[in-house]
Coordinates of C-alpha atoms in Angstrom, one line a residue:
X1 CA 121.4 81.5 118.2
X2 CA 123.4 84.4 118.7
X3 CA 121.7 87.7 119.7
X4 CA 124.0 90.8 118.8
X5 CA 122.6 94.1 120.0
X6 CA 123.9 97.8 118.8
X7 CA 123.4 100.0 121.7
X8 CA 123.8 103.0 119.7
X9 CA 121.6 102.6 116.9
X10 CA 119.4 100.3 119.1
X11 CA 119.2 97.1 116.5
X12 CA 119.1 93.3 116.9
X13 CA 120.6 91.1 114.8
X14 CA 119.5 87.5 115.3
X15 CA 122.0 84.8 113.9
X16 CA 120.6 81.6 113.1
X17 CA 123.0 80.2 111.6
X18 CA 126.7 81.0 110.1
X19 CA 125.9 80.1 106.5
X20 CA 126.8 82.8 103.6
X21 CA 123.6 85.2 103.2
X22 CA 122.3 85.0 99.7
X23 CA 119.8 87.5 100.0
X24 CA 117.7 89.4 102.2
X25 CA 114.0 90.2 102.2
X26 CA 112.3 92.9 104.0
X27 CA 109.7 91.8 107.0
X28 CA 107.9 94.9 107.6
X29 CA 108.9 98.2 107.9
X30 CA 111.5 97.2 111.2
X31 CA 112.7 94.1 110.2
X32 CA 114.7 92.3 107.5
X33 CA 115.6 88.4 107.1
X34 CA 118.9 87.4 105.8
X35 CA 118.5 84.4 103.6
X36 CA 121.0 81.7 102.3
X37 CA 120.9 80.2 99.1
X38 CA 118.4 77.4 99.6
X39 CA 116.0 79.7 101.4
X40 CA 116.7 79.2 105.0
X41 CA 117.0 81.9 107.6
X42 CA 120.7 83.1 108.5
X43 CA 119.6 85.7 110.4
X44 CA 116.7 88.2 111.3
X45 CA 118.0 92.1 111.9
X46 CA 115.2 94.3 113.5
X47 CA 116.2 97.6 112.7
X48 CA 114.6 99.4 116.2
X49 CA 113.8 97.1 118.9
X50 CA 112.0 100.2 120.5
X51 CA 109.4 99.3 117.7
X52 CA 107.5 96.4 116.9
X53 CA 108.8 94.3 114.5
X54 CA 106.1 91.3 112.9
X55 CA 107.6 88.1 114.8
X56 CA 104.9 85.9 114.2
X57 CA 104.9 86.4 110.3
X58 CA 108.5 85.9 109.9
X59 CA 108.3 82.6 111.7
X60 CA 105.2 81.8 109.6
X61 CA 106.7 83.1 106.4
X62 CA 110.5 81.9 106.5
X63 CA 111.7 78.1 107.6
X64 CA 113.1 79.1 111.1
X65 CA 114.4 75.6 112.4
X66 CA 112.0 74.6 115.1
X67 CA 114.7 75.0 118.2
X68 CA 115.2 78.3 117.1
X69 CA 111.8 79.6 116.5
X70 CA 110.8 78.2 119.8
X71 CA 113.5 80.2 121.7
X72 CA 112.0 83.0 119.4
X73 CA 108.6 83.0 120.8
X74 CA 110.1 82.4 124.1
X75 CA 112.3 85.7 124.1
X76 CA 109.9 87.9 122.2
X77 CA 106.0 88.3 122.7
X78 CA 104.3 86.6 120.0
X79 CA 100.3 86.4 119.2
X80 CA 99.9 83.0 117.7
X81 CA 96.9 84.9 115.8
X82 CA 98.8 88.1 114.9
X83 CA 98.9 86.8 111.0
X84 CA 95.4 85.6 111.0
X85 CA 94.2 89.0 112.3
X86 CA 96.6 91.0 109.7
X87 CA 95.2 88.6 107.1
X88 CA 91.2 89.4 108.2
X89 CA 92.1 93.0 108.3
X90 CA 93.1 92.9 104.6
X91 CA 89.7 91.4 103.2
X92 CA 87.7 93.6 105.7
X93 CA 88.8 97.0 105.4
X94 CA 87.6 98.9 108.6
X95 CA 84.8 102.0 107.3
X96 CA 85.0 105.0 109.4
X97 CA 81.1 105.3 110.9
X98 CA 79.8 108.7 111.7
X99 CA 80.1 108.0 115.3
X100 CA 83.9 107.4 114.8
X101 CA 84.4 111.1 113.3
X102 CA 85.5 114.2 115.2
X103 CA 82.4 116.5 115.7
X104 CA 82.0 119.3 113.7
X105 CA 81.6 122.6 115.5
X106 CA 79.7 125.1 114.2
X107 CA 80.5 129.1 115.0
X108 CA 76.8 129.9 113.6
X109 CA 75.1 132.3 115.9
X110 CA 71.2 130.5 117.0
X111 CA 68.7 132.6 116.8
X112 CA 66.3 132.6 119.4

């Protein structure tokens, strides 16, 4: 595994193999996964390291070799239940409660 960081762009590329890239898949708003012809991960591009990227989702969705997956988990904070929480949120959308809304201020004069 080789990490390549672009100081000017703030981008990071995690190269796992030297295989040719057959296609690229988006992984959230801030990452992309380069895949070889067999669907194996060639590399992971993080567009901006200043913003979060879906580490756990990438590791759960794509075939990353065990050793490299362990290294990625060690280098980057990975919540092992992040993908579970996202799936739960998709099934149970949060509804706004009256207590969460901003109070409406009235400019009406109260008659005594």
